[in-house]
Amino acid sequence: APKSYYYLADSYFVKKQYNESVKVIDEYIFKHSKDELIATMLYKKSQCFIELSLSKQAKEIQDYILKNYSNSKEAQSIRNAQ
């Protein structure tokens, strides 16, 4: 179930296990690329990259969200933070 990936990724994020969270997100994206949670998972991945001091990769994901999911709450969060 796609939502289980979200909860697993989020649990790793909360425990500051960012690399593990990214692995779960990548598996989710590979298996469920058309799922409704895709923007949420991409946003979580960008947050992981920020925590891992990978700001370039985080920005690339955020730009992708702004371009492809411009009406999502995640895009709104990115715009509000800029």
JSON list of N, CA and C in Angstrom, two decimals:
[
{"chain": "A", "resi": 1, "resn": "ALA", "atom": "N", "xyz": [0.84, -1.20, 0.00]},
{"chain": "A", "resi": 1, "resn": "ALA", "atom": "CA", "xyz": [0.00, 0.00, 0.00]},
{"chain": "A", "resi": 1, "resn": "ALA", "atom": "C", "xyz": [0.88, 1.25, 0.00]},
{"chain": "A", "resi": 2, "resn": "PRO", "atom": "N", "xyz": [0.63, 2.17, -0.91]},
{"chain": "A", "resi": 2, "resn": "PRO", "atom": "CA", "xyz": [1.46, 3.37, -1.02]},
{"chain": "A", "resi": 2, "resn": "PRO", "atom": "C", "xyz": [1.58, 4.18, 0.27]},
{"chain": "A", "resi": 3, "resn": "LYS", "atom": "N", "xyz": [0.48, 4.27, 1.05]},
{"chain": "A", "resi": 3, "resn": "LYS", "atom": "CA", "xyz": [0.54, 5.08, 2.27]},
{"chain": "A", "resi": 3, "resn": "LYS", "atom": "C", "xyz": [1.52, 4.52, 3.29]},
{"chain": "A", "resi": 4, "resn": "SER", "atom": "N", "xyz": [1.73, 3.20, 3.27]},
{"chain": "A", "resi": 4, "resn": "SER", "atom": "CA", "xyz": [2.68, 2.62, 4.22]},
{"chain": "A", "resi": 4, "resn": "SER", "atom": "C", "xyz": [4.09, 3.15, 3.97]},
{"chain": "A", "resi": 5, "resn": "TYR", "atom": "N", "xyz": [4.42, 3.43, 2.70]},
{"chain": "A", "resi": 5, "resn": "TYR", "atom": "CA", "xyz": [5.72, 4.02, 2.39]},
{"chain": "A", "resi": 5, "resn": "TYR", "atom": "C", "xyz": [5.84, 5.41, 3.03]},
{"chain": "A", "resi": 6, "resn": "TYR", "atom": "N", "xyz": [4.76, 6.18, 2.96]},
{"chain": "A", "resi": 6, "resn": "TYR", "atom": "CA", "xyz": [4.78, 7.51, 3.55]},
{"chain": "A", "resi": 6, "resn": "TYR", "atom": "C", "xyz": [5.07, 7.42, 5.05]},
{"chain": "A", "resi": 7, "resn": "TYR", "atom": "N", "xyz": [4.34, 6.55, 5.73]},
{"chain": "A", "resi": 7, "resn": "TYR", "atom": "CA", "xyz": [4.52, 6.44, 7.19]},
{"chain": "A", "resi": 7, "resn": "TYR", "atom": "C", "xyz": [5.91, 5.94, 7.55]},
{"chain": "A", "resi": 8, "resn": "LEU", "atom": "N", "xyz": [6.43, 5.00, 6.77]},
{"chain": "A", "resi": 8, "resn": "LEU", "atom": "CA", "xyz": [7.77, 4.50, 7.03]},
{"chain": "A", "resi": 8, "resn": "LEU", "atom": "C", "xyz": [8.82, 5.59, 6.80]},
{"chain": "A", "resi": 9, "resn": "ALA", "atom": "N", "xyz": [8.70, 6.30, 5.68]},
{"chain": "A", "resi": 9, "resn": "ALA", "atom": "CA", "xyz": [9.64, 7.39, 5.38]},
{"chain": "A", "resi": 9, "resn": "ALA", "atom": "C", "xyz": [9.57, 8.46, 6.46]},
{"chain": "A", "resi": 10, "resn": "ASP", "atom": "N", "xyz": [8.36, 8.79, 6.89]},
{"chain": "A", "resi": 10, "resn": "ASP", "atom": "CA", "xyz": [8.19, 9.81, 7.91]},
{"chain": "A", "resi": 10, "resn": "ASP", "atom": "C", "xyz": [8.78, 9.36, 9.24]},
{"chain": "A", "resi": 11, "resn": "SER", "atom": "N", "xyz": [8.62, 8.08, 9.57]},
{"chain": "A", "resi": 11, "resn": "SER", "atom": "CA", "xyz": [9.18, 7.60, 10.84]},
{"chain": "A", "resi": 11, "resn": "SER", "atom": "C", "xyz": [10.71, 7.68, 10.83]},
{"chain": "A", "resi": 12, "resn": "TYR", "atom": "N", "xyz": [11.33, 7.35, 9.70]},
{"chain": "A", "resi": 12, "resn": "TYR", "atom": "CA", "xyz": [12.78, 7.50, 9.60]},
{"chain": "A", "resi": 12, "resn": "TYR", "atom": "C", "xyz": [13.17, 8.98, 9.71]},
{"chain": "A", "resi": 13, "resn": "PHE", "atom": "N", "xyz": [12.40, 9.85, 9.07]},
{"chain": "A", "resi": 13, "resn": "PHE", "atom": "CA", "xyz": [12.70, 11.29, 9.11]},
{"chain": "A", "resi": 13, "resn": "PHE", "atom": "C", "xyz": [12.67, 11.80, 10.55]},
{"chain": "A", "resi": 14, "resn": "VAL", "atom": "N", "xyz": [11.63, 11.44, 11.27]},
{"chain": "A", "resi": 14, "resn": "VAL", "atom": "CA", "xyz": [11.48, 11.88, 12.66]},
{"chain": "A", "resi": 14, "resn": "VAL", "atom": "C", "xyz": [12.66, 11.40, 13.52]},
{"chain": "A", "resi": 15, "resn": "LYS", "atom": "N", "xyz": [13.16, 10.21, 13.21]},
{"chain": "A", "resi": 15, "resn": "LYS", "atom": "CA", "xyz": [14.30, 9.66, 13.96]},
{"chain": "A", "resi": 15, "resn": "LYS", "atom": "C", "xyz": [15.65, 10.16, 13.41]},
{"chain": "A", "resi": 16, "resn": "LYS", "atom": "N", "xyz": [15.58, 11.12, 12.48]},
{"chain": "A", "resi": 16, "resn": "LYS", "atom": "CA", "xyz": [16.77, 11.72, 11.86]},
{"chain": "A", "resi": 16, "resn": "LYS", "atom": "C", "xyz": [17.59, 10.70, 11.06]},
{"chain": "A", "resi": 17, "resn": "GLN", "atom": "N", "xyz": [16.93, 9.65, 10.58]},
{"chain": "A", "resi": 17, "resn": "GLN", "atom": "CA", "xyz": [17.57, 8.65, 9.72]},
{"chain": "A", "resi": 17, "resn": "GLN", "atom": "C", "xyz": [17.23, 9.01, 8.27]},
{"chain": "A", "resi": 18, "resn": "TYR", "atom": "N", "xyz": [17.83, 10.11, 7.83]},
{"chain": "A", "resi": 18, "resn": "TYR", "atom": "CA", "xyz": [17.46, 10.71, 6.54]},
{"chain": "A", "resi": 18, "resn": "TYR", "atom": "C", "xyz": [17.82, 9.82, 5.35]},
{"chain": "A", "resi": 19, "resn": "ASN", "atom": "N", "xyz": [18.95, 9.16, 5.39]},
{"chain": "A", "resi": 19, "resn": "ASN", "atom": "CA", "xyz": [19.31, 8.28, 4.28]},
{"chain": "A", "resi": 19, "resn": "ASN", "atom": "C", "xyz": [18.32, 7.13, 4.13]},
{"chain": "A", "resi": 20, "resn": "GLU", "atom": "N", "xyz": [17.88, 6.58, 5.26]},
{"chain": "A", "resi": 20, "resn": "GLU", "atom": "CA", "xyz": [16.88, 5.52, 5.22]},
{"chain": "A", "resi": 20, "resn": "GLU", "atom": "C", "xyz": [15.55, 6.04, 4.67]},
{"chain": "A", "resi": 21, "resn": "SER", "atom": "N", "xyz": [15.20, 7.23, 5.08]},
{"chain": "A", "resi": 21, "resn": "SER", "atom": "CA", "xyz": [13.97, 7.85, 4.59]},
{"chain": "A", "resi": 21, "resn": "SER", "atom": "C", "xyz": [14.03, 8.02, 3.06]},
{"chain": "A", "resi": 22, "resn": "VAL", "atom": "N", "xyz": [15.16, 8.49, 2.56]},
{"chain": "A", "resi": 22, "resn": "VAL", "atom": "CA", "xyz": [15.33, 8.67, 1.11]},
{"chain": "A", "resi": 22, "resn": "VAL", "atom": "C", "xyz": [15.20, 7.33, 0.39]},
{"chain": "A", "resi": 23, "resn": "LYS", "atom": "N", "xyz": [15.76, 6.27, 0.95]},
{"chain": "A", "resi": 23, "resn": "LYS", "atom": "CA", "xyz": [15.66, 4.95, 0.31]},
{"chain": "A", "resi": 23, "resn": "LYS", "atom": "C", "xyz": [14.21, 4.51, 0.18]},
{"chain": "A", "resi": 24, "resn": "VAL", "atom": "N", "xyz": [13.43, 4.70, 1.24]},
{"chain": "A", "resi": 24, "resn": "VAL", "atom": "CA", "xyz": [12.01, 4.33, 1.20]},
{"chain": "A", "resi": 24, "resn": "VAL", "atom": "C", "xyz": [11.27, 5.19, 0.18]},
{"chain": "A", "resi": 25, "resn": "ILE", "atom": "N", "xyz": [11.56, 6.47, 0.15]},
{"chain": "A", "resi": 25, "resn": "ILE", "atom": "CA", "xyz": [10.91, 7.37, -0.81]},
{"chain": "A", "resi": 25, "resn": "ILE", "atom": "C", "xyz": [11.25, 6.97, -2.23]},
{"chain": "A", "resi": 26, "resn": "ASP", "atom": "N", "xyz": [12.51, 6.66, -2.49]},
{"chain": "A", "resi": 26, "resn": "ASP", "atom": "CA", "xyz": [12.90, 6.25, -3.84]},
{"chain": "A", "resi": 26, "resn": "ASP", "atom": "C", "xyz": [12.19, 4.97, -4.27]},
{"chain": "A", "resi": 27, "resn": "GLU", "atom": "N", "xyz": [12.06, 4.03, -3.36]},
{"chain": "A", "resi": 27, "resn": "GLU", "atom": "CA", "xyz": [11.34, 2.79, -3.68]},
{"chain": "A", "resi": 27, "resn": "GLU", "atom": "C", "xyz": [9.88, 3.09, -3.98]},
{"chain": "A", "resi": 28, "resn": "TYR", "atom": "N", "xyz": [9.27, 3.96, -3.17]},
{"chain": "A", "resi": 28, "resn": "TYR", "atom": "CA", "xyz": [7.89, 4.38, -3.39]},
{"chain": "A", "resi": 28, "resn": "TYR", "atom": "C", "xyz": [7.73, 5.01, -4.77]},
{"chain": "A", "resi": 29, "resn": "ILE", "atom": "N", "xyz": [8.62, 5.96, -5.10]},
{"chain": "A", "resi": 29, "resn": "ILE", "atom": "CA", "xyz": [8.53, 6.66, -6.39]},
{"chain": "A", "resi": 29, "resn": "ILE", "atom": "C", "xyz": [8.66, 5.67, -7.55]},
{"chain": "A", "resi": 30, "resn": "PHE", "atom": "N", "xyz": [9.55, 4.71, -7.41]},
{"chain": "A", "resi": 30, "resn": "PHE", "atom": "CA", "xyz": [9.74, 3.71, -8.45]},
{"chain": "A", "resi": 30, "resn": "PHE", "atom": "C", "xyz": [8.48, 2.86, -8.65]},
{"chain": "A", "resi": 31, "resn": "LYS", "atom": "N", "xyz": [7.85, 2.48, -7.55]},
{"chain": "A", "resi": 31, "resn": "LYS", "atom": "CA", "xyz": [6.70, 1.58, -7.61]},
{"chain": "A", "resi": 31, "resn": "LYS", "atom": "C", "xyz": [5.36, 2.29, -7.82]},
{"chain": "A", "resi": 32, "resn": "HIS", "atom": "N", "xyz": [5.27, 3.55, -7.41]},
{"chain": "A", "resi": 32, "resn": "HIS", "atom": "CA", "xyz": [3.98, 4.25, -7.39]},
{"chain": "A", "resi": 32, "resn": "HIS", "atom": "C", "xyz": [4.08, 5.65, -7.98]},
{"chain": "A", "resi": 33, "resn": "SER", "atom": "N", "xyz": [4.70, 5.78, -9.13]},
{"chain": "A", "resi": 33, "resn": "SER", "atom": "CA", "xyz": [5.00, 7.10, -9.70]},
{"chain": "A", "resi": 33, "resn": "SER", "atom": "C", "xyz": [3.75, 7.92, -10.04]},
{"chain": "A", "resi": 34, "resn": "LYS", "atom": "N", "xyz": [2.59, 7.29, -10.13]},
{"chain": "A", "resi": 34, "resn": "LYS", "atom": "CA", "xyz": [1.36, 8.02, -10.45]},
{"chain": "A", "resi": 34, "resn": "LYS", "atom": "C", "xyz": [0.45, 8.19, -9.24]},
{"chain": "A", "resi": 35, "resn": "ASP", "atom": "N", "xyz": [0.93, 7.85, -8.06]},
{"chain": "A", "resi": 35, "resn": "ASP", "atom": "CA", "xyz": [0.12, 7.91, -6.85]},
{"chain": "A", "resi": 35, "resn": "ASP", "atom": "C", "xyz": [-0.14, 9.34, -6.42]},
{"chain": "A", "resi": 36, "resn": "GLU", "atom": "N", "xyz": [-1.21, 9.53, -5.69]},
{"chain": "A", "resi": 36, "resn": "GLU", "atom": "CA", "xyz": [-1.58, 10.88, -5.23]},
{"chain": "A", "resi": 36, "resn": "GLU", "atom": "C", "xyz": [-0.60, 11.48, -4.23]},
{"chain": "A", "resi": 37, "resn": "LEU", "atom": "N", "xyz": [0.21, 10.65, -3.57]},
{"chain": "A", "resi": 37, "resn": "LEU", "atom": "CA", "xyz": [1.16, 11.15, -2.57]},
{"chain": "A", "resi": 37, "resn": "LEU", "atom": "C", "xyz": [2.52, 11.54, -3.16]},
{"chain": "A", "resi": 38, "resn": "ILE", "atom": "N", "xyz": [2.66, 11.49, -4.47]},
{"chain": "A", "resi": 38, "resn": "ILE", "atom": "CA", "xyz": [3.98, 11.70, -5.08]},
{"chain": "A", "resi": 38, "resn": "ILE", "atom": "C", "xyz": [4.58, 13.06, -4.71]},
{"chain": "A", "resi": 39, "resn": "ALA", "atom": "N", "xyz": [3.80, 14.12, -4.75]},
{"chain": "A", "resi": 39, "resn": "ALA", "atom": "CA", "xyz": [4.34, 15.45, -4.41]},
{"chain": "A", "resi": 39, "resn": "ALA", "atom": "C", "xyz": [4.76, 15.50, -2.94]},
{"chain": "A", "resi": 40, "resn": "THR", "atom": "N", "xyz": [3.97, 14.87, -2.09]},
{"chain": "A", "resi": 40, "resn": "THR", "atom": "CA", "xyz": [4.29, 14.82, -0.66]},
{"chain": "A", "resi": 40, "resn": "THR", "atom": "C", "xyz": [5.61, 14.08, -0.43]},
{"chain": "A", "resi": 41, "resn": "MET", "atom": "N", "xyz": [5.77, 12.96, -1.11]},
{"chain": "A", "resi": 41, "resn": "MET", "atom": "CA", "xyz": [6.99, 12.17, -0.95]},
{"chain": "A", "resi": 41, "resn": "MET", "atom": "C", "xyz": [8.21, 12.90, -1.51]},
{"chain": "A", "resi": 42, "resn": "LEU", "atom": "N", "xyz": [8.04, 13.55, -2.64]},
{"chain": "A", "resi": 42, "resn": "LEU", "atom": "CA", "xyz": [9.14, 14.34, -3.20]},
{"chain": "A", "resi": 42, "resn": "LEU", "atom": "C", "xyz": [9.54, 15.47, -2.24]},
{"chain": "A", "resi": 43, "resn": "TYR", "atom": "N", "xyz": [8.55, 16.11, -1.66]},
{"chain": "A", "resi": 43, "resn": "TYR", "atom": "CA", "xyz": [8.82, 17.18, -0.71]},
{"chain": "A", "resi": 43, "resn": "TYR", "atom": "C", "xyz": [9.58, 16.64, 0.50]},
{"chain": "A", "resi": 44, "resn": "LYS", "atom": "N", "xyz": [9.15, 15.48, 1.00]},
{"chain": "A", "resi": 44, "resn": "LYS", "atom": "CA", "xyz": [9.85, 14.86, 2.13]},
{"chain": "A", "resi": 44, "resn": "LYS", "atom": "C", "xyz": [11.30, 14.54, 1.75]},
{"chain": "A", "resi": 45, "resn": "LYS", "atom": "N", "xyz": [11.49, 14.09, 0.51]},
{"chain": "A", "resi": 45, "resn": "LYS", "atom": "CA", "xyz": [12.85, 13.80, 0.05]},
{"chain": "A", "resi": 45, "resn": "LYS", "atom": "C", "xyz": [13.69, 15.08, 0.03]},
{"chain": "A", "resi": 46, "resn": "SER", "atom": "N", "xyz": [13.11, 16.18, -0.40]},
{"chain": "A", "resi": 46, "resn": "SER", "atom": "CA", "xyz": [13.85, 17.45, -0.40]},
{"chain": "A", "resi": 46, "resn": "SER", "atom": "C", "xyz": [14.20, 17.86, 1.02]},
{"chain": "A", "resi": 47, "resn": "GLN", "atom": "N", "xyz": [13.31, 17.61, 1.97]},
{"chain": "A", "resi": 47, "resn": "GLN", "atom": "CA", "xyz": [13.60, 17.92, 3.37]},
{"chain": "A", "resi": 47, "resn": "GLN", "atom": "C", "xyz": [14.75, 17.06, 3.89]},
{"chain": "A", "resi": 48, "resn": "CYS", "atom": "N", "xyz": [14.77, 15.80, 3.49]},
{"chain": "A", "resi": 48, "resn": "CYS", "atom": "CA", "xyz": [15.88, 14.93, 3.88]},
{"chain": "A", "resi": 48, "resn": "CYS", "atom": "C", "xyz": [17.20, 15.48, 3.35]},
{"chain": "A", "resi": 49, "resn": "PHE", "atom": "N", "xyz": [17.19, 15.89, 2.09]},
{"chain": "A", "resi": 49, "resn": "PHE", "atom": "CA", "xyz": [18.42, 16.42, 1.49]},
{"chain": "A", "resi": 49, "resn": "PHE", "atom": "C", "xyz": [18.87, 17.69, 2.19]},
{"chain": "A", "resi": 50, "resn": "ILE", "atom": "N", "xyz": [17.93, 18.52, 2.60]},
{"chain": "A", "resi": 50, "resn": "ILE", "atom": "CA", "xyz": [18.30, 19.72, 3.36]},
{"chain": "A", "resi": 50, "resn": "ILE", "atom": "C", "xyz": [18.98, 19.32, 4.67]},
{"chain": "A", "resi": 51, "resn": "GLU", "atom": "N", "xyz": [18.41, 18.35, 5.36]},
{"chain": "A", "resi": 51, "resn": "GLU", "atom": "CA", "xyz": [18.99, 17.88, 6.62]},
{"chain": "A", "resi": 51, "resn": "GLU", "atom": "C", "xyz": [20.36, 17.24, 6.41]},
{"chain": "A", "resi": 52, "resn": "LEU", "atom": "N", "xyz": [20.58, 16.67, 5.23]},
{"chain": "A", "resi": 52, "resn": "LEU", "atom": "CA", "xyz": [21.87, 16.04, 4.90]},
{"chain": "A", "resi": 52, "resn": "LEU", "atom": "C", "xyz": [22.85, 17.03, 4.27]},
{"chain": "A", "resi": 53, "resn": "SER", "atom": "N", "xyz": [22.49, 18.32, 4.29]},
{"chain": "A", "resi": 53, "resn": "SER", "atom": "CA", "xyz": [23.32, 19.40, 3.70]},
{"chain": "A", "resi": 53, "resn": "SER", "atom": "C", "xyz": [23.54, 19.20, 2.20]},
{"chain": "A", "resi": 54, "resn": "LEU", "atom": "N", "xyz": [22.53, 18.68, 1.53]},
{"chain": "A", "resi": 54, "resn": "LEU", "atom": "CA", "xyz": [22.57, 18.50, 0.07]},
{"chain": "A", "resi": 54, "resn": "LEU", "atom": "C", "xyz": [21.58, 19.48, -0.55]},
{"chain": "A", "resi": 55, "resn": "SER", "atom": "N", "xyz": [21.90, 20.76, -0.38]},
{"chain": "A", "resi": 55, "resn": "SER", "atom": "CA", "xyz": [20.95, 21.81, -0.78]},
{"chain": "A", "resi": 55, "resn": "SER", "atom": "C", "xyz": [20.72, 21.85, -2.29]},
{"chain": "A", "resi": 56, "resn": "LYS", "atom": "N", "xyz": [21.73, 21.52, -3.08]},
{"chain": "A", "resi": 56, "resn": "LYS", "atom": "CA", "xyz": [21.55, 21.53, -4.54]},
{"chain": "A", "resi": 56, "resn": "LYS", "atom": "C", "xyz": [20.50, 20.49, -4.95]},
{"chain": "A", "resi": 57, "resn": "GLN", "atom": "N", "xyz": [20.61, 19.28, -4.41]},
{"chain": "A", "resi": 57, "resn": "GLN", "atom": "CA", "xyz": [19.65, 18.23, -4.72]},
{"chain": "A", "resi": 57, "resn": "GLN", "atom": "C", "xyz": [18.25, 18.60, -4.21]},
{"chain": "A", "resi": 58, "resn": "ALA", "atom": "N", "xyz": [18.19, 19.20, -3.04]},
{"chain": "A", "resi": 58, "resn": "ALA", "atom": "CA", "xyz": [16.91, 19.62, -2.48]},
{"chain": "A", "resi": 58, "resn": "ALA", "atom": "C", "xyz": [16.25, 20.66, -3.39]},
{"chain": "A", "resi": 59, "resn": "LYS", "atom": "N", "xyz": [17.04, 21.60, -3.87]},
{"chain": "A", "resi": 59, "resn": "LYS", "atom": "CA", "xyz": [16.51, 22.65, -4.76]},
{"chain": "A", "resi": 59, "resn": "LYS", "atom": "C", "xyz": [16.01, 22.04, -6.07]},
{"chain": "A", "resi": 60, "resn": "GLU", "atom": "N", "xyz": [16.72, 21.06, -6.61]},
{"chain": "A", "resi": 60, "resn": "GLU", "atom": "CA", "xyz": [16.29, 20.41, -7.85]},
{"chain": "A", "resi": 60, "resn": "GLU", "atom": "C", "xyz": [14.93, 19.74, -7.67]},
{"chain": "A", "resi": 61, "resn": "ILE", "atom": "N", "xyz": [14.73, 19.08, -6.54]},
{"chain": "A", "resi": 61, "resn": "ILE", "atom": "CA", "xyz": [13.45, 18.44, -6.27]},
{"chain": "A", "resi": 61, "resn": "ILE", "atom": "C", "xyz": [12.36, 19.49, -6.09]},
{"chain": "A", "resi": 62, "resn": "GLN", "atom": "N", "xyz": [12.67, 20.54, -5.36]},
{"chain": "A", "resi": 62, "resn": "GLN", "atom": "CA", "xyz": [11.68, 21.59, -5.16]},
{"chain": "A", "resi": 62, "resn": "GLN", "atom": "C", "xyz": [11.29, 22.26, -6.47]},
{"chain": "A", "resi": 63, "resn": "ASP", "atom": "N", "xyz": [12.26, 22.49, -7.34]},
{"chain": "A", "resi": 63, "resn": "ASP", "atom": "CA", "xyz": [11.96, 23.06, -8.66]},
{"chain": "A", "resi": 63, "resn": "ASP", "atom": "C", "xyz": [11.06, 22.11, -9.46]},
{"chain": "A", "resi": 64, "resn": "TYR", "atom": "N", "xyz": [11.32, 20.82, -9.35]},
{"chain": "A", "resi": 64, "resn": "TYR", "atom": "CA", "xyz": [10.50, 19.81, -10.04]},
{"chain": "A", "resi": 64, "resn": "TYR", "atom": "C", "xyz": [9.06, 19.84, -9.51]},
{"chain": "A", "resi": 65, "resn": "ILE", "atom": "N", "xyz": [8.91, 19.96, -8.20]},
{"chain": "A", "resi": 65, "resn": "ILE", "atom": "CA", "xyz": [7.58, 20.04, -7.60]},
{"chain": "A", "resi": 65, "resn": "ILE", "atom": "C", "xyz": [6.86, 21.30, -8.10]},
{"chain": "A", "resi": 66, "resn": "LEU", "atom": "N", "xyz": [7.55, 22.43, -8.10]},
{"chain": "A", "resi": 66, "resn": "LEU", "atom": "CA", "xyz": [6.94, 23.68, -8.56]},
{"chain": "A", "resi": 66, "resn": "LEU", "atom": "C", "xyz": [6.50, 23.59, -10.01]},
{"chain": "A", "resi": 67, "resn": "LYS", "atom": "N", "xyz": [7.26, 22.90, -10.82]},
{"chain": "A", "resi": 67, "resn": "LYS", "atom": "CA", "xyz": [6.95, 22.78, -12.24]},
{"chain": "A", "resi": 67, "resn": "LYS", "atom": "C", "xyz": [5.83, 21.77, -12.50]},
{"chain": "A", "resi": 68, "resn": "ASN", "atom": "N", "xyz": [5.89, 20.63, -11.84]},
{"chain": "A", "resi": 68, "resn": "ASN", "atom": "CA", "xyz": [4.98, 19.52, -12.17]},
{"chain": "A", "resi": 68, "resn": "ASN", "atom": "C", "xyz": [3.79, 19.36, -11.23]},
{"chain": "A", "resi": 69, "resn": "TYR", "atom": "N", "xyz": [3.86, 19.96, -10.07]},
{"chain": "A", "resi": 69, "resn": "TYR", "atom": "CA", "xyz": [2.77, 19.86, -9.09]},
{"chain": "A", "resi": 69, "resn": "TYR", "atom": "C", "xyz": [2.49, 21.25, -8.52]},
{"chain": "A", "resi": 70, "resn": "SER", "atom": "N", "xyz": [2.35, 22.21, -9.41]},
{"chain": "A", "resi": 70, "resn": "SER", "atom": "CA", "xyz": [2.29, 23.63, -9.02]},
{"chain": "A", "resi": 70, "resn": "SER", "atom": "C", "xyz": [1.09, 23.96, -8.13]},
{"chain": "A", "resi": 71, "resn": "ASN", "atom": "N", "xyz": [0.03, 23.17, -8.19]},
{"chain": "A", "resi": 71, "resn": "ASN", "atom": "CA", "xyz": [-1.15, 23.45, -7.36]},
{"chain": "A", "resi": 71, "resn": "ASN", "atom": "C", "xyz": [-1.17, 22.68, -6.05]},
{"chain": "A", "resi": 72, "resn": "SER", "atom": "N", "xyz": [-0.11, 21.94, -5.77]},
{"chain": "A", "resi": 72, "resn": "SER", "atom": "CA", "xyz": [-0.07, 21.12, -4.55]},
{"chain": "A", "resi": 72, "resn": "SER", "atom": "C", "xyz": [0.24, 21.97, -3.32]},
{"chain": "A", "resi": 73, "resn": "LYS", "atom": "N", "xyz": [-0.12, 21.42, -2.16]},
{"chain": "A", "resi": 73, "resn": "LYS", "atom": "CA", "xyz": [0.22, 22.11, -0.91]},
{"chain": "A", "resi": 73, "resn": "LYS", "atom": "C", "xyz": [1.73, 22.19, -0.71]},
{"chain": "A", "resi": 74, "resn": "GLU", "atom": "N", "xyz": [2.45, 21.19, -1.26]},
{"chain": "A", "resi": 74, "resn": "GLU", "atom": "CA", "xyz": [3.90, 21.19, -1.16]},
{"chain": "A", "resi": 74, "resn": "GLU", "atom": "C", "xyz": [4.50, 22.35, -1.97]},
{"chain": "A", "resi": 75, "resn": "ALA", "atom": "N", "xyz": [3.97, 22.59, -3.16]},
{"chain": "A", "resi": 75, "resn": "ALA", "atom": "CA", "xyz": [4.42, 23.73, -3.97]},
{"chain": "A", "resi": 75, "resn": "ALA", "atom": "C", "xyz": [4.15, 25.04, -3.25]},
{"chain": "A", "resi": 76, "resn": "GLN", "atom": "N", "xyz": [3.00, 25.12, -2.60]},
{"chain": "A", "resi": 76, "resn": "GLN", "atom": "CA", "xyz": [2.67, 26.32, -1.84]},
{"chain": "A", "resi": 76, "resn": "GLN", "atom": "C", "xyz": [3.66, 26.51, -0.70]},
{"chain": "A", "resi": 77, "resn": "SER", "atom": "N", "xyz": [4.02, 25.44, -0.02]},
{"chain": "A", "resi": 77, "resn": "SER", "atom": "CA", "xyz": [5.01, 25.52, 1.07]},
{"chain": "A", "resi": 77, "resn": "SER", "atom": "C", "xyz": [6.36, 26.00, 0.57]},
{"chain": "A", "resi": 78, "resn": "ILE", "atom": "N", "xyz": [6.76, 25.50, -0.60]},
{"chain": "A", "resi": 78, "resn": "ILE", "atom": "CA", "xyz": [8.03, 25.92, -1.20]},
{"chain": "A", "resi": 78, "resn": "ILE", "atom": "C", "xyz": [7.99, 27.40, -1.55]},
{"chain": "A", "resi": 79, "resn": "ARG", "atom": "N", "xyz": [6.89, 27.84, -2.16]},
{"chain": "A", "resi": 79, "resn": "ARG", "atom": "CA", "xyz": [6.77, 29.26, -2.53]},
{"chain": "A", "resi": 79, "resn": "ARG", "atom": "C", "xyz": [6.77, 30.14, -1.28]},
{"chain": "A", "resi": 80, "resn": "ASN", "atom": "N", "xyz": [6.12, 29.70, -0.23]},
{"chain": "A", "resi": 80, "resn": "ASN", "atom": "CA", "xyz": [6.07, 30.49, 1.00]},
{"chain": "A", "resi": 80, "resn": "ASN", "atom": "C", "xyz": [7.44, 30.60, 1.67]},
{"chain": "A", "resi": 81, "resn": "ALA", "atom": "N", "xyz": [8.28, 29.61, 1.47]},
{"chain": "A", "resi": 81, "resn": "ALA", "atom": "CA", "xyz": [9.60, 29.60, 2.09]},
{"chain": "A", "resi": 81, "resn": "ALA", "atom": "C", "xyz": [10.63, 30.41, 1.31]},
{"chain": "A", "resi": 82, "resn": "GLN", "atom": "N", "xyz": [10.31, 30.76, 0.07]},
{"chain": "A", "resi": 82, "resn": "GLN", "atom": "CA", "xyz": [11.29, 31.48, -0.76]},
{"chain": "A", "resi": 82, "resn": "GLN", "atom": "C", "xyz": [11.30, 32.95, -0.48]}
]
